[in-house]
Tab-separated table of N, CA, C and O and ligand atoms in Angstrom:
chain	number	residue	atom	x	y	z
A	214	MET	N	113.945	125.777	76.468
A	214	MET	CA	113.834	124.445	77.052
A	214	MET	C	114.864	124.269	78.292
A	214	MET	O	115.801	124.490	77.947
A	215	LEU	N	114.344	123.567	79.494
A	215	LEU	CA	115.451	123.660	80.433
A	215	LEU	C	116.200	122.506	80.204
A	215	LEU	O	115.435	121.257	79.904
A	216	LYS	N	117.456	122.338	80.034
A	216	LYS	CA	118.252	121.095	79.766
A	216	LYS	C	119.340	120.794	80.934
A	216	LYS	O	119.959	121.763	81.106
A	217	ILE	N	119.245	119.822	81.846
A	217	ILE	CA	120.200	119.586	82.732
A	217	ILE	C	120.594	118.109	82.539
A	217	ILE	O	119.792	117.265	82.460
A	218	LYS	N	121.893	118.109	82.410
A	218	LYS	CA	122.554	116.618	82.197
A	218	LYS	C	121.948	115.870	81.041
A	218	LYS	O	121.531	114.763	81.265
A	219	ASN	N	121.666	116.758	79.816
A	219	ASN	CA	120.918	116.070	78.894
A	219	ASN	C	119.447	115.397	79.027
A	219	ASN	O	119.079	114.869	78.179
A	220	ARG	N	118.960	115.985	80.001
A	220	ARG	CA	117.357	115.606	80.139
A	220	ARG	C	116.455	116.377	80.011
A	220	ARG	O	116.838	117.720	80.244
A	221	ASN	N	115.678	116.313	79.146
A	221	ASN	CA	114.734	117.539	78.775
A	221	ASN	C	113.420	117.366	79.663
A	221	ASN	O	112.687	116.769	79.507
A	222	TYR	N	113.959	118.148	80.776
A	222	TYR	CA	112.586	118.317	81.830
A	222	TYR	C	111.325	119.052	81.330
A	222	TYR	O	110.544	118.461	81.946
A	223	MET	N	111.456	120.097	80.459
A	223	MET	CA	110.379	120.840	80.135
A	223	MET	C	109.390	120.114	79.355
A	223	MET	O	108.247	120.648	79.260
A	224	ASN	N	110.158	119.125	78.568
A	224	ASN	CA	109.300	118.719	77.489
A	224	ASN	C	108.661	117.153	77.567
A	224	ASN	O	108.377	116.434	76.767
A	225	ASN	N	108.637	116.782	78.951
A	225	ASN	CA	108.427	115.455	79.325
A	225	ASN	C	106.982	115.227	79.109
A	225	ASN	O	105.994	116.064	79.104
A	226	ILE	N	106.560	113.908	78.774
A	226	ILE	CA	105.281	113.421	78.438
A	226	ILE	C	104.258	113.635	79.440
A	226	ILE	O	103.153	114.070	79.319
A	227	PHE	N	104.936	113.658	80.805
A	227	PHE	CA	103.850	114.027	81.832
A	227	PHE	C	103.403	115.251	81.956
A	227	PHE	O	102.262	115.444	82.321
A	228	ASN	N	104.189	116.206	81.665
A	228	ASN	CA	103.737	117.616	81.622
A	228	ASN	C	102.551	117.665	80.529
A	228	ASN	O	101.606	118.438	80.742
A	229	LYS	N	102.699	116.970	79.461
A	229	LYS	CA	101.720	116.918	78.453
A	229	LYS	C	100.384	116.335	78.804
A	229	LYS	O	99.298	116.847	78.625
A	230	ILE	N	100.665	115.367	79.661
A	230	ILE	CA	99.091	114.778	80.137
A	230	ILE	C	98.531	115.581	81.116
A	230	ILE	O	97.552	115.708	81.212
A	231	ILE	N	99.445	116.179	82.127
A	231	ILE	CA	98.886	116.905	83.193
A	231	ILE	C	98.218	118.200	82.305
A	231	ILE	O	97.200	118.697	82.919
A	232	ASN	N	98.668	118.880	81.475
A	232	ASN	CA	98.238	120.063	80.885
A	232	ASN	C	97.171	119.467	79.741
A	232	ASN	O	96.572	120.514	78.876
A	233	HIS	N	96.811	118.351	79.670
A	233	HIS	CA	95.853	117.893	78.646
A	233	HIS	C	96.007	118.058	77.173
A	233	HIS	O	95.320	118.336	76.103
A	234	LYS	N	97.469	117.998	76.943
A	234	LYS	CA	97.986	118.282	75.661
A	234	LYS	C	97.935	117.069	74.805
A	234	LYS	O	97.836	116.961	73.638
A	235	ILE	N	98.021	115.891	75.619
A	235	ILE	CA	97.804	114.573	74.818
A	235	ILE	C	96.922	113.693	75.608
A	235	ILE	O	96.621	114.013	76.668
A	236	LYS	N	96.288	112.654	74.827
A	236	LYS	CA	95.498	111.926	75.594
A	236	LYS	C	95.723	111.072	76.644
A	236	LYS	O	97.033	110.270	76.381
A	237	SER	N	94.887	110.657	77.713
A	237	SER	CA	95.493	109.765	78.691
A	237	SER	C	94.303	109.535	79.514
A	237	SER	O	93.114	109.964	79.085
A	238	ASN	N	94.530	108.563	80.413
A	238	ASN	CA	93.186	107.989	81.320
A	238	ASN	C	93.450	108.773	82.462
A	238	ASN	O	93.883	108.033	83.323
A	239	ILE	N	93.232	109.879	82.759
A	239	ILE	CA	93.167	110.535	84.123
A	239	ILE	C	91.979	110.235	84.988
A	239	ILE	O	90.887	110.219	84.640
A	240	LEU	N	92.400	109.761	86.013
A	240	LEU	CA	91.468	109.342	86.913
A	240	LEU	C	91.229	110.268	87.911
A	240	LEU	O	90.390	110.286	88.676
A	241	TYR	N	92.234	111.291	88.372
A	241	TYR	CA	92.316	112.055	89.321
A	241	TYR	C	92.889	113.223	89.169
A	241	TYR	O	94.202	113.196	88.590
A	242	GLN	N	92.631	114.294	89.321
A	242	GLN	CA	93.406	115.741	89.275
A	242	GLN	C	93.005	116.793	90.254
A	242	GLN	O	91.902	116.933	90.306
A	243	ASP	N	93.964	117.333	90.726
A	243	ASP	CA	93.802	118.828	91.570
A	243	ASP	C	95.084	119.483	91.184
A	243	ASP	O	95.758	119.217	90.328
A	244	ASN	N	94.929	120.574	91.852
A	244	ASN	CA	96.195	121.689	91.769
A	244	ASN	C	97.680	121.176	92.143
A	244	ASN	O	98.635	121.795	91.861
A	245	ILE	N	97.927	119.881	92.603
A	245	ILE	CA	98.982	119.496	93.412
A	245	ILE	C	99.524	118.287	92.493
A	245	ILE	O	100.527	118.217	92.048
A	246	VAL	N	98.578	117.297	92.154
A	246	VAL	CA	98.896	115.923	91.429
A	246	VAL	C	97.854	115.657	90.561
A	246	VAL	O	96.720	116.167	90.376
A	247	THR	N	98.316	114.621	89.558
A	247	THR	CA	97.469	114.175	88.475
A	247	THR	C	97.770	112.787	88.453
A	247	THR	O	98.887	112.161	88.698
A	248	ALA	N	96.534	111.955	88.519
A	248	ALA	CA	96.828	110.486	88.368
A	248	ALA	C	96.261	109.998	87.177
A	248	ALA	O	94.819	110.412	86.823
A	249	PHE	N	97.039	108.934	86.485
A	249	PHE	CA	96.486	108.233	85.314
A	249	PHE	C	96.737	106.948	85.092
A	249	PHE	O	97.802	106.536	85.826
A	250	LYS	N	96.113	106.241	84.490
A	250	LYS	CA	96.641	104.607	84.246
A	250	LYS	C	97.750	104.838	83.386
A	250	LYS	O	98.190	105.459	82.357
A	251	ASP	N	98.656	103.899	84.005
A	251	ASP	CA	100.273	103.337	83.250
A	251	ASP	C	99.950	103.155	81.926
A	251	ASP	O	98.734	102.073	81.689
A	252	ILE	N	100.512	103.586	80.574
A	252	ILE	CA	99.956	102.944	79.392
A	252	ILE	C	100.562	101.491	78.961
A	252	ILE	O	100.158	100.754	78.308
A	253	ASN	N	101.447	101.187	80.111
A	253	ASN	CA	102.239	99.752	79.846
A	253	ASN	C	102.164	99.069	81.449
A	253	ASN	O	102.942	98.735	81.981
A	254	PRO	N	100.640	98.599	81.676
A	254	PRO	CA	100.409	98.437	83.039
A	254	PRO	C	101.529	96.941	83.386
A	254	PRO	O	101.232	95.937	82.711
A	255	LYS	N	101.834	96.941	84.355
A	255	LYS	CA	102.582	95.736	84.945
A	255	LYS	C	101.760	94.982	86.072
A	255	LYS	O	102.312	93.835	86.649
A	256	ALA	N	100.325	95.438	86.064
A	256	ALA	CA	99.454	94.722	87.310
A	256	ALA	C	98.057	95.120	86.821
A	256	ALA	O	98.044	96.124	85.786
A	257	PRO	N	97.104	94.236	87.188
A	257	PRO	CA	95.688	94.887	86.921
A	257	PRO	C	95.396	96.007	87.081
A	257	PRO	O	94.751	96.859	86.282
A	258	ILE	N	95.917	96.441	88.117
A	258	ILE	CA	95.929	98.062	88.518
A	258	ILE	C	96.996	98.615	88.360
A	258	ILE	O	98.253	98.195	89.427
A	259	HIS	N	97.397	99.684	87.700
A	259	HIS	CA	98.797	100.276	87.716
A	259	HIS	C	98.411	101.669	87.372
A	259	HIS	O	98.258	101.951	86.180
A	260	ILE	N	98.219	102.295	88.163
A	260	ILE	CA	98.244	103.793	88.302
A	260	ILE	C	99.367	104.692	88.455
A	260	ILE	O	100.079	104.276	89.381
A	261	LEU	N	99.632	105.771	87.950
A	261	LEU	CA	100.795	106.649	88.170
A	261	LEU	C	100.120	108.184	88.921
A	261	LEU	O	99.234	108.838	88.356
A	262	ILE	N	100.790	108.396	89.923
A	262	ILE	CA	100.449	109.532	90.771
A	262	ILE	C	101.531	110.473	90.721
A	262	ILE	O	102.760	110.224	90.852
A	263	VAL	N	101.293	111.648	89.840
A	263	VAL	CA	102.310	112.538	89.514
A	263	VAL	C	102.408	113.965	89.780
A	263	VAL	O	101.022	114.361	90.076
A	264	SER	N	103.421	114.464	90.305
A	264	SER	CA	103.334	115.896	91.116
A	264	SER	C	103.123	117.006	89.631
A	264	SER	O	103.581	116.608	88.695
A	265	ASN	N	102.233	117.739	89.967
A	265	ASN	CA	102.101	118.788	88.756
A	265	ASN	C	103.042	119.514	88.696
A	265	ASN	O	103.775	120.203	87.533
A	266	LYS	N	104.113	119.980	89.759
A	266	LYS	CA	105.271	120.659	89.720
A	266	LYS	C	106.248	119.653	89.017
A	266	LYS	O	106.352	118.622	89.442
A	267	LEU	N	107.229	120.151	88.410
A	267	LEU	CA	108.100	119.395	87.670
A	267	LEU	C	109.180	119.278	88.514
A	267	LEU	O	110.077	120.036	88.822
A	268	ILE	N	109.225	118.060	89.298
A	268	ILE	CA	110.515	117.803	90.144
A	268	ILE	C	110.978	116.598	89.497
A	268	ILE	O	110.296	115.452	89.265
A	269	PRO	N	112.238	116.665	88.936
A	269	PRO	CA	112.607	115.371	88.170
A	269	PRO	C	112.610	113.921	88.775
A	269	PRO	O	112.288	113.010	88.396
A	270	THR	N	113.464	114.345	89.955
A	270	THR	CA	113.323	112.902	90.682
A	270	THR	C	113.269	113.105	92.362
A	270	THR	O	113.389	114.320	92.799
A	271	ILE	N	113.250	112.061	93.268
A	271	ILE	CA	112.889	112.335	94.478
A	271	ILE	C	113.860	113.031	95.200
A	271	ILE	O	114.038	113.697	96.228
A	272	ASN	N	115.340	113.013	94.605
A	272	ASN	CA	116.471	113.512	95.095
A	272	ASN	C	116.177	115.175	95.175
A	272	ASN	O	116.934	115.662	95.897
A	273	GLU	N	115.456	115.687	94.467
A	273	GLU	CA	115.115	116.986	94.168
A	273	GLU	C	114.014	117.560	95.120
A	273	GLU	O	113.775	118.921	95.520
A	274	LEU	N	113.492	116.735	96.247
A	274	LEU	CA	112.748	117.233	97.169
A	274	LEU	C	113.409	118.108	98.342
A	274	LEU	O	114.480	117.423	98.605
A	275	LYS	N	113.149	119.324	98.653
A	275	LYS	CA	114.006	119.951	99.367
A	275	LYS	C	113.401	120.839	100.536
A	275	LYS	O	113.970	121.144	101.585
A	276	ASN	N	112.046	121.434	100.478
A	276	ASN	CA	111.476	122.139	101.193
A	276	ASN	C	110.304	121.756	101.791
A	276	ASN	O	109.712	120.816	101.303
A	277	GLU	N	109.793	122.738	102.488
A	277	GLU	CA	108.378	122.437	103.245
A	277	GLU	C	107.222	122.137	102.149
A	277	GLU	O	106.311	121.313	102.341
A	278	LYS	N	107.142	123.058	101.134
A	278	LYS	CA	106.406	122.889	99.957
A	278	LYS	C	106.338	121.421	99.426
A	278	LYS	O	105.493	120.786	99.120
A	279	ASP	N	107.661	120.971	99.155
A	279	ASP	CA	107.912	119.628	98.383
A	279	ASP	C	107.417	118.616	99.602
A	279	ASP	O	106.970	117.426	99.159
A	280	LYS	N	107.516	119.038	100.750
A	280	LYS	CA	107.095	117.878	101.825
A	280	LYS	C	105.686	117.620	101.588
A	280	LYS	O	105.102	116.531	101.808
A	281	MET	N	104.879	118.881	101.407
A	281	MET	CA	103.472	118.788	101.336
A	281	MET	C	103.384	118.030	100.113
A	281	MET	O	102.202	117.385	100.137
A	282	ILE	N	103.962	118.323	99.065
A	282	ILE	CA	103.583	117.475	97.682
A	282	ILE	C	103.638	116.113	97.832
A	282	ILE	O	102.752	115.429	97.416
A	283	ILE	N	104.593	115.704	98.377
A	283	ILE	CA	105.063	113.993	98.366
A	283	ILE	C	104.087	113.657	99.446
A	283	ILE	O	103.468	112.579	99.098
A	284	GLY	N	103.691	114.356	100.394
A	284	GLY	CA	102.713	113.592	101.283
A	284	GLY	C	101.254	113.653	100.567
A	284	GLY	O	100.677	112.486	100.779
A	285	HIS	N	100.866	114.580	99.984
A	285	HIS	CA	99.788	114.741	99.523
A	285	HIS	C	99.841	113.478	98.142
A	285	HIS	O	98.659	112.803	98.062
A	286	MET	N	100.698	113.260	97.505
A	286	MET	CA	100.943	112.293	96.520
A	286	MET	C	100.562	111.091	97.339
A	286	MET	O	99.847	110.121	96.441
A	287	ILE	N	101.136	110.638	98.353
A	287	ILE	CA	100.648	109.357	99.145
A	287	ILE	C	99.514	109.092	99.473
A	287	ILE	O	98.831	108.211	99.406
A	288	ILE	N	98.822	110.328	99.644
A	288	ILE	CA	97.461	110.292	100.397
A	288	ILE	C	96.590	110.096	99.091
A	288	ILE	O	95.716	109.178	99.404
A	289	ILE	N	96.718	110.630	98.144
A	289	ILE	CA	95.989	110.498	96.908
A	289	ILE	C	96.235	109.020	96.420
A	289	ILE	O	95.223	108.178	95.921
A	290	ALA	N	97.325	108.723	96.357
A	290	ALA	CA	97.732	107.003	96.214
A	290	ALA	C	96.753	106.178	96.979
A	290	ALA	O	96.125	105.297	96.518
A	291	VAL	N	96.682	106.318	98.275
A	291	VAL	CA	96.046	105.549	99.148
A	291	VAL	C	94.265	105.462	98.783
A	291	VAL	O	93.774	104.759	98.855
A	292	LYS	N	94.063	106.795	98.598
A	292	LYS	CA	92.466	107.048	98.001
A	292	LYS	C	92.422	106.221	96.880
A	292	LYS	O	91.197	105.895	96.812
A	293	LEU	N	93.001	106.311	95.773
A	293	LEU	CA	92.842	105.617	94.778
A	293	LEU	C	92.792	104.113	94.917
A	293	LEU	O	92.009	103.314	94.327
A	294	ALA	N	93.802	103.674	95.881
A	294	ALA	CA	93.846	102.199	96.281
A	294	ALA	C	92.449	101.923	96.639
A	294	ALA	O	91.817	100.726	96.559
A	295	LYS	N	91.771	102.701	97.662
A	295	LYS	CA	90.530	102.479	98.287
A	295	LYS	C	89.479	102.370	97.159
A	295	LYS	O	88.561	101.689	97.105
A	296	LYS	N	89.594	103.361	96.312
A	296	LYS	CA	88.465	103.324	95.201
A	296	LYS	C	88.791	102.300	94.194
A	296	LYS	O	87.565	101.931	93.828
A	297	GLN	N	89.891	101.765	94.126
A	297	GLN	CA	89.846	100.291	93.533
A	297	GLN	C	89.749	99.261	94.069
A	297	GLN	O	89.771	97.979	93.574
A	298	LYS	N	89.330	99.186	95.428
A	298	LYS	CA	88.962	98.244	96.562
A	298	LYS	C	90.164	97.298	96.381
A	298	LYS	O	89.945	96.142	96.310
A	299	ILE	N	91.432	97.773	96.623
A	299	ILE	CA	92.638	96.737	96.742
A	299	ILE	C	93.177	97.226	98.095
A	299	ILE	O	94.269	96.704	98.213
A	300	GLU	N	92.609	98.175	98.789
A	300	GLU	CA	93.243	98.370	100.262
A	300	GLU	C	93.346	97.232	101.390
A	300	GLU	O	94.584	96.949	101.882
A	301	LYS	N	92.351	96.241	101.078
A	301	LYS	CA	92.523	95.003	101.900
A	301	LYS	C	93.442	93.873	101.415
A	301	LYS	O	94.237	93.228	101.832
A	302	SER	N	93.350	93.562	99.974
A	302	SER	CA	94.195	92.641	99.257
A	302	SER	C	95.511	93.046	99.283
A	302	SER	O	96.295	92.122	99.459
A	303	GLY	N	95.754	94.102	99.170
A	303	GLY	CA	97.112	94.923	99.152
A	303	GLY	C	97.611	95.491	97.969
A	303	GLY	O	97.073	95.218	96.954
A	304	TYR	N	98.532	96.471	97.905
A	304	TYR	CA	99.051	96.881	96.862
A	304	TYR	C	100.349	97.419	97.129
A	304	TYR	O	101.101	97.418	98.407
A	305	ARG	N	101.367	97.805	96.147
A	305	ARG	CA	102.516	98.247	96.474
A	305	ARG	C	102.514	99.831	95.800
A	305	ARG	O	102.258	99.941	94.700
A	306	LEU	N	103.439	100.655	96.469
A	306	LEU	CA	103.632	102.009	95.918
A	306	LEU	C	105.157	101.871	95.582
A	306	LEU	O	106.052	101.685	96.563
A	307	ILE	N	105.733	102.427	94.589
A	307	ILE	CA	107.201	102.448	94.027
A	307	ILE	C	107.408	103.851	93.473
A	307	ILE	O	106.733	104.464	92.817
A	308	ILE	N	108.659	104.490	93.974
A	308	ILE	CA	109.293	105.552	93.390
A	308	ILE	C	110.640	105.133	92.869
A	308	ILE	O	111.617	104.691	93.739
A	309	ASN	N	110.625	105.023	91.504
A	309	ASN	CA	112.102	104.777	90.772
A	309	ASN	C	112.971	106.236	90.986
A	309	ASN	O	112.402	107.111	90.674
A	310	CYS	N	114.193	106.021	91.187
A	310	CYS	CA	114.917	106.936	91.115
A	310	CYS	C	116.313	106.861	90.370
A	310	CYS	O	117.190	106.057	90.706
A	311	ASN	N	116.343	107.525	89.295
A	311	ASN	CA	117.694	107.576	88.487
A	311	ASN	C	117.968	106.048	87.848
A	311	ASN	O	116.942	105.123	87.746
A	312	LYS	N	118.925	105.987	87.118
A	312	LYS	CA	119.436	104.896	86.188
A	312	LYS	C	119.245	103.232	86.676
A	312	LYS	O	118.491	102.861	86.174
A	313	ASN	N	119.591	103.318	87.959
A	313	ASN	CA	119.852	101.911	88.563
A	313	ASN	C	118.399	101.470	88.815
A	313	ASN	O	118.297	100.042	89.054
A	314	ALA	N	117.531	102.367	89.048
A	314	ALA	CA	116.134	102.091	89.521
A	314	ALA	C	115.266	101.718	88.279
A	314	ALA	O	114.101	101.655	88.250
A	315	GLY	N	115.901	102.100	87.162
A	315	GLY	CA	114.921	102.078	85.588
A	315	GLY	C	114.155	103.352	85.594
A	315	GLY	O	113.216	103.351	85.051
A	316	GLN	N	114.393	104.405	86.239
A	316	GLN	CA	113.669	105.528	85.965
A	316	GLN	C	113.712	105.997	84.577
A	316	GLN	O	114.800	106.432	83.946
A	317	GLU	N	112.496	105.889	83.909
A	317	GLU	CA	112.358	106.566	82.362
A	317	GLU	C	111.979	108.077	82.188
A	317	GLU	O	112.402	108.637	81.318
A	318	ILE	N	111.033	108.522	83.172
A	318	ILE	CA	110.417	109.573	82.957
A	318	ILE	C	110.873	110.664	84.100
A	318	ILE	O	110.592	110.152	85.389
A	319	TYR	N	111.601	111.591	83.897
A	319	TYR	CA	112.154	112.409	85.002
A	319	TYR	C	111.182	113.616	85.330
A	319	TYR	O	111.377	114.802	85.000
A	320	HIS	N	110.164	113.075	85.950
A	320	HIS	CA	109.039	113.919	86.430
A	320	HIS	C	108.552	113.118	87.643
A	320	HIS	O	108.002	111.949	87.451
A	321	LEU	N	108.616	113.402	88.807
A	321	LEU	CA	108.371	112.842	90.069
A	321	LEU	C	107.011	112.072	89.977
A	321	LEU	O	106.072	112.669	89.774
A	322	HIS	N	107.079	110.748	90.102
A	322	HIS	CA	105.743	110.007	90.232
A	322	HIS	C	105.792	108.851	91.035
A	322	HIS	O	106.558	108.154	91.289
A	323	ILE	N	104.611	108.330	91.523
A	323	ILE	CA	104.412	107.177	92.444
A	323	ILE	C	103.769	106.169	91.563
A	323	ILE	O	102.661	106.575	90.960
A	324	HIS	N	104.186	104.836	91.556
A	324	HIS	CA	103.298	103.794	90.657
A	324	HIS	C	102.561	103.218	92.184
A	324	HIS	O	103.047	102.958	93.012
A	325	LEU	N	101.348	103.174	91.669
A	325	LEU	CA	100.363	102.171	92.530
A	325	LEU	C	99.914	100.967	91.799
A	325	LEU	O	99.563	101.176	90.683
A	326	LEU	N	100.489	99.693	92.391
A	326	LEU	CA	100.471	98.581	91.624
A	326	LEU	C	99.453	97.647	92.462
A	326	LEU	O	99.771	97.594	93.977
A	327	GLY	N	98.644	96.807	91.956
A	327	GLY	CA	97.924	95.986	92.676
A	327	GLY	C	96.651	95.106	91.882
A	327	GLY	O	96.790	95.453	90.615
A	328	GLY	N	95.762	94.484	92.628
A	328	GLY	CA	94.910	93.668	91.720
A	328	GLY	C	95.341	92.201	91.432
A	328	GLY	O	94.831	91.345	90.878
A	329	LYS	N	96.720	91.856	91.882
A	329	LYS	CA	97.232	90.375	91.762
A	329	LYS	C	98.331	90.465	92.965
A	329	LYS	O	98.848	91.178	93.392
A	330	LYS	N	98.616	89.160	93.185
A	330	LYS	CA	99.889	89.109	94.124
A	330	LYS	C	101.201	89.332	93.278
A	330	LYS	O	101.323	89.116	92.362
A	331	LEU	N	101.488	90.411	94.041
A	331	LEU	CA	103.105	90.956	93.488
A	331	LEU	C	103.962	90.184	94.041
A	331	LEU	O	104.063	89.696	95.280
A	332	GLY	N	105.082	89.753	93.146
A	332	GLY	CA	106.198	89.360	93.485
A	332	GLY	C	106.994	89.965	94.484
A	332	GLY	O	106.990	91.367	94.589
A	333	LYS	N	107.807	89.244	95.176
A	333	LYS	CA	108.730	90.085	96.334
A	333	LYS	C	109.804	90.714	95.514
A	333	LYS	O	110.340	90.081	94.596
A	334	ILE	N	109.990	91.901	95.931
A	334	ILE	CA	111.328	92.523	95.481
A	334	ILE	C	112.467	92.797	96.573
A	334	ILE	O	113.421	92.991	96.005
A	335	ILE	N	111.924	92.552	97.488
A	335	ILE	CA	113.076	92.397	98.574
A	335	ILE	C	112.985	91.295	99.423
A	335	ILE	O	111.798	90.913	99.915
A	336	ASN	N	113.775	90.331	99.679
A	336	ASN	CA	113.687	89.191	100.094
A	336	ASN	C	114.409	89.334	101.699
A	336	ASN	O	115.464	90.043	101.958
B	292	AMP	P1	109.611	105.192	85.435
B	292	AMP	O1	110.337	103.950	84.862
B	292	AMP	O2	109.399	104.966	87.039
B	292	AMP	O3	110.052	106.450	85.319
B	292	AMP	O4	108.080	105.009	84.893
B	292	AMP	C1	107.608	105.710	83.860
B	292	AMP	C2	106.234	104.936	83.597
B	292	AMP	O5	105.503	105.695	82.631
B	292	AMP	C3	106.322	103.563	82.763
B	292	AMP	O6	105.424	102.609	83.632
B	292	AMP	C4	105.609	103.702	81.724
B	292	AMP	O7	104.607	102.738	81.184
B	292	AMP	C5	104.689	105.064	81.843
B	292	AMP	N1	104.508	105.720	80.613
B	292	AMP	C6	105.199	106.264	79.681
B	292	AMP	N2	104.541	107.165	78.868
B	292	AMP	C7	103.089	107.178	79.513
B	292	AMP	C8	101.942	107.505	78.948
B	292	AMP	N3	101.878	108.304	77.789
B	292	AMP	N4	100.704	107.416	79.485
B	292	AMP	C9	100.885	106.626	80.594
B	292	AMP	N5	101.944	106.074	81.102
B	292	AMP	C10	103.238	106.283	80.422
């Protein structure tokens, strides 16, 4: 197992979901991303869009291929927002990075939140 700064990157739960090793509610999957419902939703709609490639944090995006991955993740997030019919009412995309942002799972993911009026996080 790859261990960097005490984080177990190879054994994270999202890898298991992507590889169908544990049960989850997958809404979309292709060869770049997997999207599934958050197990502890913070809004009526709370979907995680996860890169299939193990990129621990957004800090590790580095090359043209990674640029394509993050771009694809955003496009899929928007497609899912439209599928959930929240594109007009509005939604929020969030990427947490490291401790101060409260990142729990070190496997790049975008949170798609919507279905209710979300509080302001920046005033
Ligand atoms: P973050 O704090 O940005 O790393 O977000 C991690 C998210 O993963 C949290 O919102 C958790 O509720 C969610 N999560 C953790 N385990 C699972 C799981 N097995 N299935 C779905 N979502 C999960």
